[in-house]
């Protein structure tokens, strides 16, 4: 390794340098086992999803669901009480599992003969050449040391970080983000959640289910405004029953006071809480990396510009995940990592990103899942739109659950019967929507499966909850089943001959 001393020595050469240890870490495939690879990360090893995102949040969500189930048990004839929530035990159970995984990944990269881990900030100083300042202990390099490295190929997979509105950042009041709130020492009695998107909805559920009085402040007209409007409106109405919700309410001032923090809103309202969580989105970690020195262009929103293969505007430099993708989702970053991993070693046979049907889930209460076009998007694109919204409660298992609020909405092309999108709100929404993802993604040469092919081309277990999707498919006003299956023989020629 090379360490900067006054007169810069030749940089240490690697076959591959990966900036970011989340999905970027999976780029170190068997193709690179006989080559030298450097993995650089300025945060906690393992990336956002493992440490401060998908995995710990869903572990907290599960604890919240357990607490909610206990409180809701009486309506099913089961008398139960929630004695208390042991926040320390909830938190420590989760990070007692996650932290060793992060440490193990770091140690593996540090100790493997063909890889080297640099736990610090990377900055381009030339063509595929970087300066890394070590910021964290646990690696093979001394904290504060500076190293110059060069990669035959470089992948920027540096992820994203929470966005903090200036009115809060400049106020001096204490606040949490999704990066810090899960490791709080104590559970506050009340909390103000600033934001109306996925992160806000999930944490509002977690903390309210664990007994915290939650106030949600959103500048939008609805919560989860990025999903289909019908689902968003229904979610917002249910949220009002659980949380103190302020819509069209941008914060204009923040100060200490009240229970701990006071937030003044544009409409003159003041809300207070012992704690405050800022959940107003995330921004790419593209700044401060010297990307301009390397010839890597950045979009106005901060995302690194890439083509359909993951190539940046600089030869030999690639990017993937939150730092460049329009989708800040772990499953998208993993997909992009698989594509880039192939392209790194097969320049003559480049794969392309497939962003046609990107699904997303919101693990709040109720759960929300979505894929494909919303009704409004389908109409804007000129389709002859037909929709069906099916209530969970109109199926046998929905009756068993005494469900009165959950919905599954489908969007389809009336003329062809092809599905265009699916949007669910209720228990297990993120699992129930998977057949729609499959129908959209794995259709034939003429496009996605039709609604009736999906509905009648397979069995549906009765009385499973998935019947809500079957009924929604059958409720769409599309071409008759005989028309869309004219060339389909479900039993094959042999059965017909017999």
GROMACS .gro file of C-alpha atoms in nm:
model
  498
    1UNK     CA    1   0.000   0.000   0.000
    2UNK     CA    2   0.107   0.356  -0.057
    3UNK     CA    3   0.085   0.634   0.197
    4UNK     CA    4   0.112   0.998   0.107
    5UNK     CA    5   0.414   1.171   0.267
    6UNK     CA    6   0.480   1.515   0.109
    7UNK     CA    7   0.609   1.385  -0.220
    8UNK     CA    8   0.334   1.165  -0.360
    9UNK     CA    9   0.460   0.816  -0.448
   10UNK     CA   10   0.318   0.600  -0.721
   11UNK     CA   11  -0.035   0.488  -0.629
   12UNK     CA   12  -0.104   0.128  -0.540
   13UNK     CA   13  -0.263  -0.042  -0.838
   14UNK     CA   14  -0.574  -0.258  -0.816
   15UNK     CA   15  -0.764  -0.439  -1.088
   16UNK     CA   16  -1.088  -0.310  -0.935
   17UNK     CA   17  -1.167  -0.035  -0.686
   18UNK     CA   18  -1.518  -0.029  -0.542
   19UNK     CA   19  -1.632   0.281  -0.353
   20UNK     CA   20  -1.907   0.163  -0.119
   21UNK     CA   21  -1.954  -0.163   0.071
   22UNK     CA   22  -2.329  -0.210   0.030
   23UNK     CA   23  -2.439  -0.365  -0.299
   24UNK     CA   24  -2.100  -0.266  -0.437
   25UNK     CA   25  -1.942  -0.526  -0.213
   26UNK     CA   26  -2.106  -0.800  -0.421
   27UNK     CA   27  -1.901  -0.694  -0.724
   28UNK     CA   28  -1.610  -0.893  -0.584
   29UNK     CA   29  -1.724  -1.207  -0.766
   30UNK     CA   30  -1.523  -1.526  -0.831
   31UNK     CA   31  -1.405  -1.355  -1.152
   32UNK     CA   32  -1.187  -1.136  -0.930
   33UNK     CA   33  -1.051  -1.403  -0.698
   34UNK     CA   34  -0.717  -1.399  -0.876
   35UNK     CA   35  -0.709  -1.020  -0.908
   36UNK     CA   36  -0.649  -0.737  -0.664
   37UNK     CA   37  -0.959  -0.554  -0.542
   38UNK     CA   38  -0.997  -0.258  -0.306
   39UNK     CA   39  -1.325  -0.183  -0.127
   40UNK     CA   40  -1.350   0.170   0.015
   41UNK     CA   41  -1.621   0.283   0.257
   42UNK     CA   42  -1.638   0.597   0.469
   43UNK     CA   43  -1.932   0.474   0.678
   44UNK     CA   44  -2.026   0.150   0.850
   45UNK     CA   45  -1.922  -0.152   0.646
   46UNK     CA   46  -2.213  -0.319   0.471
   47UNK     CA   47  -2.396  -0.010   0.349
   48UNK     CA   48  -2.732   0.150   0.420
   49UNK     CA   49  -2.961  -0.152   0.392
   50UNK     CA   50  -2.777  -0.368   0.642
   51UNK     CA   51  -2.692  -0.104   0.900
   52UNK     CA   52  -2.948   0.178   0.894
   53UNK     CA   53  -3.205   0.081   0.631
   54UNK     CA   54  -3.409  -0.216   0.515
   55UNK     CA   55  -3.300  -0.485   0.757
   56UNK     CA   56  -3.300  -0.314   1.099
   57UNK     CA   57  -3.613  -0.113   1.016
   58UNK     CA   58  -3.807  -0.427   0.928
   59UNK     CA   59  -3.689  -0.593   1.248
   60UNK     CA   60  -3.831  -0.294   1.438
   61UNK     CA   61  -4.147  -0.314   1.226
   62UNK     CA   62  -4.196  -0.676   1.327
   63UNK     CA   63  -4.170  -0.584   1.695
   64UNK     CA   64  -4.422  -0.306   1.632
   65UNK     CA   65  -4.660  -0.552   1.463
   66UNK     CA   66  -4.639  -0.782   1.766
   67UNK     CA   67  -4.731  -0.492   1.994
   68UNK     CA   68  -5.016  -0.385   1.765
   69UNK     CA   69  -5.154  -0.740   1.750
   70UNK     CA   70  -5.168  -0.759   2.129
   71UNK     CA   71  -5.357  -0.429   2.151
   72UNK     CA   72  -5.599  -0.539   1.878
   73UNK     CA   73  -5.665  -0.888   2.013
   74UNK     CA   74  -5.986  -0.815   2.205
   75UNK     CA   75  -6.201  -0.774   1.894
   76UNK     CA   76  -6.131  -1.137   1.810
   77UNK     CA   77  -6.241  -1.255   2.154
   78UNK     CA   78  -5.889  -1.282   2.288
   79UNK     CA   79  -5.825  -1.067   2.594
   80UNK     CA   80  -5.462  -0.956   2.613
   81UNK     CA   81  -5.271  -0.663   2.755
   82UNK     CA   82  -4.941  -0.505   2.659
   83UNK     CA   83  -4.758  -0.466   2.987
   84UNK     CA   84  -4.461  -0.264   2.860
   85UNK     CA   85  -4.209  -0.223   2.581
   86UNK     CA   86  -3.845  -0.292   2.672
   87UNK     CA   87  -3.680  -0.057   2.423
   88UNK     CA   88  -3.329  -0.159   2.522
   89UNK     CA   89  -3.407  -0.525   2.456
   90UNK     CA   90  -3.580  -0.453   2.125
   91UNK     CA   91  -3.288  -0.241   2.006
   92UNK     CA   92  -3.013  -0.468   2.135
   93UNK     CA   93  -3.170  -0.784   1.991
   94UNK     CA   94  -3.166  -0.621   1.648
   95UNK     CA   95  -2.819  -0.471   1.647
   96UNK     CA   96  -2.679  -0.765   1.837
   97UNK     CA   97  -2.743  -0.957   1.514
   98UNK     CA   98  -2.663  -0.685   1.261
   99UNK     CA   99  -2.338  -0.543   1.399
  100UNK     CA  100  -2.153  -0.877   1.387
  101UNK     CA  101  -2.256  -0.916   1.023
  102UNK     CA  102  -2.112  -0.574   0.941
  103UNK     CA  103  -1.794  -0.645   1.135
  104UNK     CA  104  -1.760  -0.987   0.972
  105UNK     CA  105  -1.791  -0.842   0.624
  106UNK     CA  106  -1.528  -0.581   0.702
  107UNK     CA  107  -1.290  -0.837   0.849
  108UNK     CA  108  -1.334  -1.071   0.554
  109UNK     CA  109  -1.245  -0.798   0.305
  110UNK     CA  110  -0.952  -0.691   0.523
  111UNK     CA  111  -0.809  -1.040   0.565
  112UNK     CA  112  -0.879  -1.204   0.227
  113UNK     CA  113  -0.559  -1.237   0.020
  114UNK     CA  114  -0.704  -1.075  -0.291
  115UNK     CA  115  -0.897  -0.784  -0.134
  116UNK     CA  116  -0.812  -0.483   0.077
  117UNK     CA  117  -1.054  -0.271   0.281
  118UNK     CA  118  -1.002   0.105   0.317
  119UNK     CA  119  -1.229   0.249   0.588
  120UNK     CA  120  -1.231   0.613   0.490
  121UNK     CA  121  -1.327   0.880   0.242
  122UNK     CA  122  -1.226   0.842  -0.122
  123UNK     CA  123  -1.165   1.140  -0.352
  124UNK     CA  124  -1.064   1.128  -0.717
  125UNK     CA  125  -0.735   1.303  -0.788
  126UNK     CA  126  -0.697   1.185  -1.146
  127UNK     CA  127  -0.807   0.936  -1.407
  128UNK     CA  128  -0.925   0.633  -1.200
  129UNK     CA  129  -0.687   0.747  -0.928
  130UNK     CA  130  -0.806   0.817  -0.574
  131UNK     CA  131  -0.684   0.953  -0.245
  132UNK     CA  132  -0.830   0.775   0.057
  133UNK     CA  133  -0.815   0.926   0.405
  134UNK     CA  134  -0.874   0.658   0.671
  135UNK     CA  135  -1.146   0.763   0.915
  136UNK     CA  136  -1.245   0.446   1.100
  137UNK     CA  137  -1.060   0.184   1.302
  138UNK     CA  138  -1.095  -0.186   1.237
  139UNK     CA  139  -0.910  -0.204   0.909
  140UNK     CA  140  -0.545  -0.261   0.832
  141UNK     CA  141  -0.468   0.111   0.805
  142UNK     CA  142  -0.406   0.370   1.074
  143UNK     CA  143  -0.680   0.627   1.129
  144UNK     CA  144  -0.576   0.957   0.971
  145UNK     CA  145  -0.339   0.799   0.719
  146UNK     CA  146  -0.378   0.889   0.353
  147UNK     CA  147  -0.340   0.640   0.070
  148UNK     CA  148  -0.326   0.680  -0.307
  149UNK     CA  149  -0.478   0.399  -0.506
  150UNK     CA  150  -0.559   0.344  -0.871
  151UNK     CA  151  -0.801   0.101  -1.032
  152UNK     CA  152  -0.799  -0.043  -1.381
  153UNK     CA  153  -1.173  -0.013  -1.328
  154UNK     CA  154  -1.355   0.187  -1.061
  155UNK     CA  155  -1.714   0.145  -0.946
  156UNK     CA  156  -1.885   0.426  -0.756
  157UNK     CA  157  -2.145   0.269  -0.528
  158UNK     CA  158  -2.129   0.524  -0.247
  159UNK     CA  159  -2.500   0.524  -0.161
  160UNK     CA  160  -2.697   0.812  -0.014
  161UNK     CA  161  -2.757   0.997   0.312
  162UNK     CA  162  -3.053   1.170   0.481
  163UNK     CA  163  -3.157   1.509   0.349
  164UNK     CA  164  -3.205   1.772   0.621
  165UNK     CA  165  -3.408   2.089   0.541
  166UNK     CA  166  -3.210   2.403   0.612
  167UNK     CA  167  -3.472   2.534   0.855
  168UNK     CA  168  -3.393   2.239   1.082
  169UNK     CA  169  -3.024   2.196   1.005
  170UNK     CA  170  -2.954   2.563   1.086
  171UNK     CA  171  -3.171   2.578   1.398
  172UNK     CA  172  -2.937   2.402   1.638
  173UNK     CA  173  -3.217   2.183   1.776
  174UNK     CA  174  -3.142   1.813   1.830
  175UNK     CA  175  -3.295   1.575   1.580
  176UNK     CA  176  -3.266   1.218   1.459
  177UNK     CA  177  -3.254   1.071   1.111
  178UNK     CA  178  -3.308   0.712   1.002
  179UNK     CA  179  -2.932   0.671   1.049
  180UNK     CA  180  -2.951   0.742   1.424
  181UNK     CA  181  -3.306   0.699   1.553
  182UNK     CA  182  -3.292   0.320   1.589
  183UNK     CA  183  -3.003   0.343   1.835
  184UNK     CA  184  -3.165   0.590   2.077
  185UNK     CA  185  -3.086   0.533   2.444
  186UNK     CA  186  -3.448   0.576   2.553
  187UNK     CA  187  -3.790   0.569   2.390
  188UNK     CA  188  -3.938   0.922   2.405
  189UNK     CA  189  -4.294   0.982   2.519
  190UNK     CA  190  -4.365   1.186   2.204
  191UNK     CA  191  -4.203   1.238   1.868
  192UNK     CA  192  -4.247   1.472   1.572
  193UNK     CA  193  -4.184   1.300   1.239
  194UNK     CA  194  -4.106   1.545   0.959
  195UNK     CA  195  -4.188   1.396   0.619
  196UNK     CA  196  -4.468   1.210   0.446
  197UNK     CA  197  -4.289   0.940   0.247
  198UNK     CA  198  -4.177   0.584   0.304
  199UNK     CA  199  -3.930   0.644   0.588
  200UNK     CA  200  -4.174   0.868   0.774
  201UNK     CA  201  -4.460   0.620   0.739
  202UNK     CA  202  -4.254   0.325   0.859
  203UNK     CA  203  -4.106   0.495   1.164
  204UNK     CA  204  -4.435   0.660   1.258
  205UNK     CA  205  -4.581   0.309   1.274
  206UNK     CA  206  -4.290   0.168   1.473
  207UNK     CA  207  -4.291   0.435   1.741
  208UNK     CA  208  -4.667   0.471   1.774
  209UNK     CA  209  -4.706   0.093   1.808
  210UNK     CA  210  -4.442   0.097   2.082
  211UNK     CA  211  -4.638   0.359   2.275
  212UNK     CA  212  -4.495   0.692   2.155
  213UNK     CA  213  -4.734   0.979   2.077
  214UNK     CA  214  -4.651   1.056   1.713
  215UNK     CA  215  -4.710   1.376   1.518
  216UNK     CA  216  -4.647   1.364   1.144
  217UNK     CA  217  -4.572   1.684   0.953
  218UNK     CA  218  -4.585   1.665   0.573
  219UNK     CA  219  -4.575   1.939   0.311
  220UNK     CA  220  -4.782   1.727   0.071
  221UNK     CA  221  -5.158   1.695   0.039
  222UNK     CA  222  -5.142   1.324   0.121
  223UNK     CA  223  -4.901   1.080   0.282
  224UNK     CA  224  -4.722   0.842   0.044
  225UNK     CA  225  -4.810   1.077  -0.239
  226UNK     CA  226  -4.581   0.886  -0.479
  227UNK     CA  227  -4.811   0.582  -0.489
  228UNK     CA  228  -5.145   0.549  -0.666
  229UNK     CA  229  -5.376   0.832  -0.553
  230UNK     CA  230  -5.655   0.600  -0.437
  231UNK     CA  231  -5.414   0.404  -0.218
  232UNK     CA  232  -5.247   0.721  -0.094
  233UNK     CA  233  -5.580   0.875   0.009
  234UNK     CA  234  -5.689   0.558   0.188
  235UNK     CA  235  -5.355   0.532   0.372
  236UNK     CA  236  -5.374   0.897   0.479
  237UNK     CA  237  -5.722   0.852   0.625
  238UNK     CA  238  -5.610   0.552   0.828
  239UNK     CA  239  -5.297   0.737   0.940
  240UNK     CA  240  -5.513   1.016   1.083
  241UNK     CA  241  -5.670   0.761   1.317
  242UNK     CA  242  -5.329   0.661   1.459
  243UNK     CA  243  -5.115   0.975   1.445
  244UNK     CA  244  -5.156   1.351   1.467
  245UNK     CA  245  -5.118   1.433   1.098
  246UNK     CA  246  -5.049   1.782   0.962
  247UNK     CA  247  -5.066   1.809   0.581
  248UNK     CA  248  -4.961   2.098   0.356
  249UNK     CA  249  -4.751   2.200   0.655
  250UNK     CA  250  -4.395   2.298   0.575
  251UNK     CA  251  -4.178   2.376   0.882
  252UNK     CA  252  -4.069   2.740   0.898
  253UNK     CA  253  -3.886   2.742   1.233
  254UNK     CA  254  -3.748   2.495   1.486
  255UNK     CA  255  -3.646   2.566   1.843
  256UNK     CA  256  -3.606   2.407   2.181
  257UNK     CA  257  -3.914   2.425   2.399
  258UNK     CA  258  -4.240   2.255   2.485
  259UNK     CA  259  -4.177   1.884   2.545
  260UNK     CA  260  -3.827   1.923   2.403
  261UNK     CA  261  -3.850   2.044   2.044
  262UNK     CA  262  -4.098   2.290   1.895
  263UNK     CA  263  -4.166   2.307   1.522
  264UNK     CA  264  -4.350   2.606   1.382
  265UNK     CA  265  -4.545   2.532   1.063
  266UNK     CA  266  -4.633   2.758   0.771
  267UNK     CA  267  -5.001   2.768   0.873
  268UNK     CA  268  -4.908   2.911   1.213
  269UNK     CA  269  -4.948   2.583   1.400
  270UNK     CA  270  -4.681   2.475   1.648
  271UNK     CA  271  -4.618   2.107   1.719
  272UNK     CA  272  -4.399   1.968   1.993
  273UNK     CA  273  -4.230   1.643   2.086
  274UNK     CA  274  -3.964   1.506   2.318
  275UNK     CA  275  -3.781   1.397   2.005
  276UNK     CA  276  -3.782   1.476   1.636
  277UNK     CA  277  -3.717   1.249   1.340
  278UNK     CA  278  -3.634   1.415   1.007
  279UNK     CA  279  -3.746   1.184   0.726
  280UNK     CA  280  -3.751   1.412   0.422
  281UNK     CA  281  -3.574   1.187   0.175
  282UNK     CA  282  -3.215   1.101   0.091
  283UNK     CA  283  -2.952   1.257  -0.135
  284UNK     CA  284  -2.675   1.080  -0.329
  285UNK     CA  285  -2.325   1.074  -0.178
  286UNK     CA  286  -2.176   1.213  -0.498
  287UNK     CA  287  -2.043   1.538  -0.355
  288UNK     CA  288  -1.694   1.574  -0.214
  289UNK     CA  289  -1.561   1.287  -0.425
  290UNK     CA  290  -1.380   1.490  -0.691
  291UNK     CA  291  -1.593   1.335  -0.964
  292UNK     CA  292  -1.528   1.634  -1.191
  293UNK     CA  293  -1.154   1.562  -1.172
  294UNK     CA  294  -1.222   1.211  -1.300
  295UNK     CA  295  -1.451   1.333  -1.580
  296UNK     CA  296  -1.762   1.185  -1.420
  297UNK     CA  297  -2.071   1.394  -1.487
  298UNK     CA  298  -2.340   1.443  -1.222
  299UNK     CA  299  -2.709   1.518  -1.282
  300UNK     CA  300  -2.873   1.831  -1.136
  301UNK     CA  301  -3.027   1.621  -0.855
  302UNK     CA  302  -2.684   1.491  -0.753
  303UNK     CA  303  -2.706   1.147  -0.911
  304UNK     CA  304  -2.403   1.023  -1.103
  305UNK     CA  305  -2.491   1.002  -1.471
  306UNK     CA  306  -2.479   0.648  -1.611
  307UNK     CA  307  -2.593   0.475  -1.929
  308UNK     CA  308  -2.806   0.160  -1.944
  309UNK     CA  309  -2.499  -0.055  -1.875
  310UNK     CA  310  -2.383   0.136  -1.566
  311UNK     CA  311  -2.102   0.325  -1.740
  312UNK     CA  312  -2.034   0.682  -1.632
  313UNK     CA  313  -1.902   0.951  -1.865
  314UNK     CA  314  -1.545   0.858  -1.770
  315UNK     CA  315  -1.392   0.548  -1.935
  316UNK     CA  316  -1.341   0.266  -1.689
  317UNK     CA  317  -1.561   0.424  -1.421
  318UNK     CA  318  -1.901   0.271  -1.340
  319UNK     CA  319  -2.175   0.355  -1.091
  320UNK     CA  320  -2.473   0.182  -0.934
  321UNK     CA  321  -2.723   0.203  -0.652
  322UNK     CA  322  -2.846   0.512  -0.468
  323UNK     CA  323  -2.559   0.729  -0.589
  324UNK     CA  324  -2.679   0.703  -0.950
  325UNK     CA  325  -3.008   0.515  -0.975
  326UNK     CA  326  -3.351   0.680  -1.002
  327UNK     CA  327  -3.470   0.416  -0.752
  328UNK     CA  328  -3.336   0.424  -0.397
  329UNK     CA  329  -3.420   0.060  -0.335
  330UNK     CA  330  -3.195  -0.225  -0.224
  331UNK     CA  331  -3.338  -0.472  -0.474
  332UNK     CA  332  -3.265  -0.226  -0.754
  333UNK     CA  333  -2.909  -0.173  -0.631
  334UNK     CA  334  -2.861  -0.550  -0.617
  335UNK     CA  335  -2.990  -0.587  -0.972
  336UNK     CA  336  -2.761  -0.311  -1.094
  337UNK     CA  337  -2.469  -0.473  -0.913
  338UNK     CA  338  -2.534  -0.803  -1.095
  339UNK     CA  339  -2.538  -0.620  -1.427
  340UNK     CA  340  -2.220  -0.423  -1.356
  341UNK     CA  341  -2.042  -0.732  -1.218
  342UNK     CA  342  -2.103  -0.906  -1.552
  343UNK     CA  343  -2.004  -0.602  -1.756
  344UNK     CA  344  -1.675  -0.555  -1.572
  345UNK     CA  345  -1.547  -0.885  -1.710
  346UNK     CA  346  -1.747  -0.910  -2.034
  347UNK     CA  347  -1.694  -0.579  -2.216
  348UNK     CA  348  -1.785  -0.745  -2.545
  349UNK     CA  349  -2.126  -0.863  -2.413
  350UNK     CA  350  -2.272  -0.585  -2.203
  351UNK     CA  351  -2.591  -0.640  -2.005
  352UNK     CA  352  -2.841  -0.357  -1.952
  353UNK     CA  353  -3.030  -0.245  -1.643
  354UNK     CA  354  -3.395  -0.352  -1.644
  355UNK     CA  355  -3.597  -0.077  -1.477
  356UNK     CA  356  -3.926  -0.152  -1.652
  357UNK     CA  357  -4.119  -0.290  -1.356
  358UNK     CA  358  -3.958  -0.182  -1.031
  359UNK     CA  359  -4.168  -0.279  -0.727
  360UNK     CA  360  -4.161  -0.109  -0.390
  361UNK     CA  361  -4.300  -0.181  -0.045
  362UNK     CA  362  -4.383   0.039   0.252
  363UNK     CA  363  -4.370  -0.159   0.575
  364UNK     CA  364  -4.600   0.062   0.777
  365UNK     CA  365  -4.943  -0.020   0.917
  366UNK     CA  366  -5.114  -0.084   0.688
  367UNK     CA  367  -4.845  -0.220   0.460
  368UNK     CA  368  -4.836  -0.080   0.105
  369UNK     CA  369  -4.686  -0.228  -0.213
  370UNK     CA  370  -4.678  -0.104  -0.569
  371UNK     CA  371  -4.548  -0.199  -0.914
  372UNK     CA  372  -4.598  -0.061  -1.263
  373UNK     CA  373  -4.816   0.231  -1.363
  374UNK     CA  374  -5.059   0.412  -1.139
  375UNK     CA  375  -5.403   0.486  -1.278
  376UNK     CA  376  -5.304   0.847  -1.345
  377UNK     CA  377  -4.980   0.748  -1.521
  378UNK     CA  378  -5.162   0.496  -1.740
  379UNK     CA  379  -5.416   0.757  -1.848
  380UNK     CA  380  -5.142   1.011  -1.916
  381UNK     CA  381  -4.971   0.757  -2.144
  382UNK     CA  382  -5.286   0.711  -2.350
  383UNK     CA  383  -5.396   0.362  -2.251
  384UNK     CA  384  -5.763   0.260  -2.258
  385UNK     CA  385  -5.756   0.220  -1.882
  386UNK     CA  386  -5.966  -0.015  -1.675
  387UNK     CA  387  -5.921  -0.050  -1.300
  388UNK     CA  388  -6.053  -0.277  -1.029
  389UNK     CA  389  -6.017  -0.217  -0.656
  390UNK     CA  390  -6.086  -0.528  -0.452
  391UNK     CA  391  -6.141  -0.521  -0.076
  392UNK     CA  392  -5.959  -0.781   0.134
  393UNK     CA  393  -6.279  -0.814   0.336
  394UNK     CA  394  -6.468  -0.954   0.037
  395UNK     CA  395  -6.260  -1.274   0.045
  396UNK     CA  396  -6.291  -1.562   0.287
  397UNK     CA  397  -5.963  -1.496   0.464
  398UNK     CA  398  -6.043  -1.126   0.475
  399UNK     CA  399  -6.361  -1.217   0.663
  400UNK     CA  400  -6.156  -1.421   0.908
  401UNK     CA  401  -5.936  -1.118   0.969
  402UNK     CA  402  -6.240  -0.890   1.016
  403UNK     CA  403  -6.070  -0.662   0.765
  404UNK     CA  404  -6.262  -0.350   0.663
  405UNK     CA  405  -5.990  -0.122   0.521
  406UNK     CA  406  -5.746  -0.318   0.302
  407UNK     CA  407  -5.744  -0.284  -0.077
  408UNK     CA  408  -5.585  -0.437  -0.386
  409UNK     CA  409  -5.605  -0.222  -0.699
  410UNK     CA  410  -5.517  -0.330  -1.051
  411UNK     CA  411  -5.464  -0.113  -1.358
  412UNK     CA  412  -5.497  -0.272  -1.701
  413UNK     CA  413  -5.539  -0.196  -2.071
  414UNK     CA  414  -5.904  -0.258  -2.154
  415UNK     CA  415  -5.832  -0.330  -2.522
  416UNK     CA  416  -5.558  -0.592  -2.478
  417UNK     CA  417  -5.625  -0.709  -2.125
  418UNK     CA  418  -5.259  -0.660  -2.036
  419UNK     CA  419  -5.181  -0.563  -1.681
  420UNK     CA  420  -5.019  -0.221  -1.637
  421UNK     CA  421  -4.981  -0.195  -1.261
  422UNK     CA  422  -5.078  -0.323  -0.920
  423UNK     CA  423  -5.118  -0.139  -0.589
  424UNK     CA  424  -5.199  -0.300  -0.256
  425UNK     CA  425  -5.265  -0.170   0.095
  426UNK     CA  426  -5.310  -0.413   0.379
  427UNK     CA  427  -5.156  -0.715   0.553
  428UNK     CA  428  -4.883  -0.889   0.351
  429UNK     CA  429  -4.920  -0.642   0.062
  430UNK     CA  430  -4.553  -0.674  -0.034
  431UNK     CA  431  -4.593  -1.051  -0.073
  432UNK     CA  432  -4.938  -1.051  -0.233
  433UNK     CA  433  -4.822  -0.824  -0.514
  434UNK     CA  434  -4.549  -1.063  -0.631
  435UNK     CA  435  -4.768  -1.242  -0.892
  436UNK     CA  436  -4.832  -0.902  -1.054
  437UNK     CA  437  -4.458  -0.835  -1.067
  438UNK     CA  438  -4.411  -1.176  -1.227
  439UNK     CA  439  -4.688  -1.120  -1.481
  440UNK     CA  440  -4.542  -0.785  -1.584
  441UNK     CA  441  -4.181  -0.901  -1.594
  442UNK     CA  442  -4.206  -1.251  -1.739
  443UNK     CA  443  -4.474  -1.221  -2.005
  444UNK     CA  444  -4.435  -1.340  -2.361
  445UNK     CA  445  -4.311  -1.165  -2.676
  446UNK     CA  446  -4.632  -0.962  -2.702
  447UNK     CA  447  -4.591  -0.810  -2.357
  448UNK     CA  448  -4.702  -0.885  -1.999
  449UNK     CA  449  -4.948  -1.161  -1.925
  450UNK     CA  450  -5.308  -1.057  -1.957
  451UNK     CA  451  -5.518  -1.024  -1.646
  452UNK     CA  452  -5.727  -1.326  -1.739
  453UNK     CA  453  -5.429  -1.542  -1.823
  454UNK     CA  454  -5.297  -1.474  -1.474
  455UNK     CA  455  -5.638  -1.530  -1.316
  456UNK     CA  456  -5.740  -1.847  -1.497
  457UNK     CA  457  -5.408  -1.997  -1.603
  458UNK     CA  458  -5.335  -2.133  -1.256
  459UNK     CA  459  -5.494  -2.254  -0.933
  460UNK     CA  460  -5.546  -2.016  -0.643
  461UNK     CA  461  -5.542  -2.174  -0.298
  462UNK     CA  462  -5.874  -2.137  -0.121
  463UNK     CA  463  -5.926  -1.968   0.119
  464UNK     CA  464  -5.584  -1.801   0.110
  465UNK     CA  465  -5.553  -1.423   0.121
  466UNK     CA  466  -5.417  -1.426  -0.236
  467UNK     CA  467  -5.776  -1.466  -0.355
  468UNK     CA  468  -5.804  -1.091  -0.322
  469UNK     CA  469  -5.573  -1.063  -0.624
  470UNK     CA  470  -5.763  -1.334  -0.814
  471UNK     CA  471  -6.091  -1.151  -0.758
  472UNK     CA  472  -5.939  -0.819  -0.862
  473UNK     CA  473  -5.813  -0.977  -1.185
  474UNK     CA  474  -6.156  -1.121  -1.261
  475UNK     CA  475  -6.319  -0.787  -1.187
  476UNK     CA  476  -6.131  -0.600  -1.459
  477UNK     CA  477  -6.335  -0.508  -1.767
  478UNK     CA  478  -6.116  -0.669  -2.033
  479UNK     CA  479  -6.154  -0.899  -2.334
  480UNK     CA  480  -6.329  -1.234  -2.266
  481UNK     CA  481  -6.109  -1.519  -2.147
  482UNK     CA  482  -6.174  -1.718  -2.463
  483UNK     CA  483  -6.036  -1.436  -2.677
  484UNK     CA  484  -5.707  -1.407  -2.490
  485UNK     CA  485  -5.650  -1.783  -2.459
  486UNK     CA  486  -5.746  -1.894  -2.808
  487UNK     CA  487  -5.400  -2.040  -2.872
  488UNK     CA  488  -5.350  -2.172  -2.519
  489UNK     CA  489  -5.383  -2.546  -2.447
  490UNK     CA  490  -5.335  -2.592  -2.070
  491UNK     CA  491  -5.326  -2.973  -2.091
  492UNK     CA  492  -5.108  -3.016  -2.400
  493UNK     CA  493  -5.142  -3.224  -2.714
  494UNK     CA  494  -5.099  -3.559  -2.537
  495UNK     CA  495  -5.398  -3.497  -2.312
  496UNK     CA  496  -5.610  -3.387  -2.608
  497UNK     CA  497  -5.514  -3.702  -2.802
  498UNK     CA  498  -5.613  -3.930  -2.518
   0.00000   0.00000   0.00000
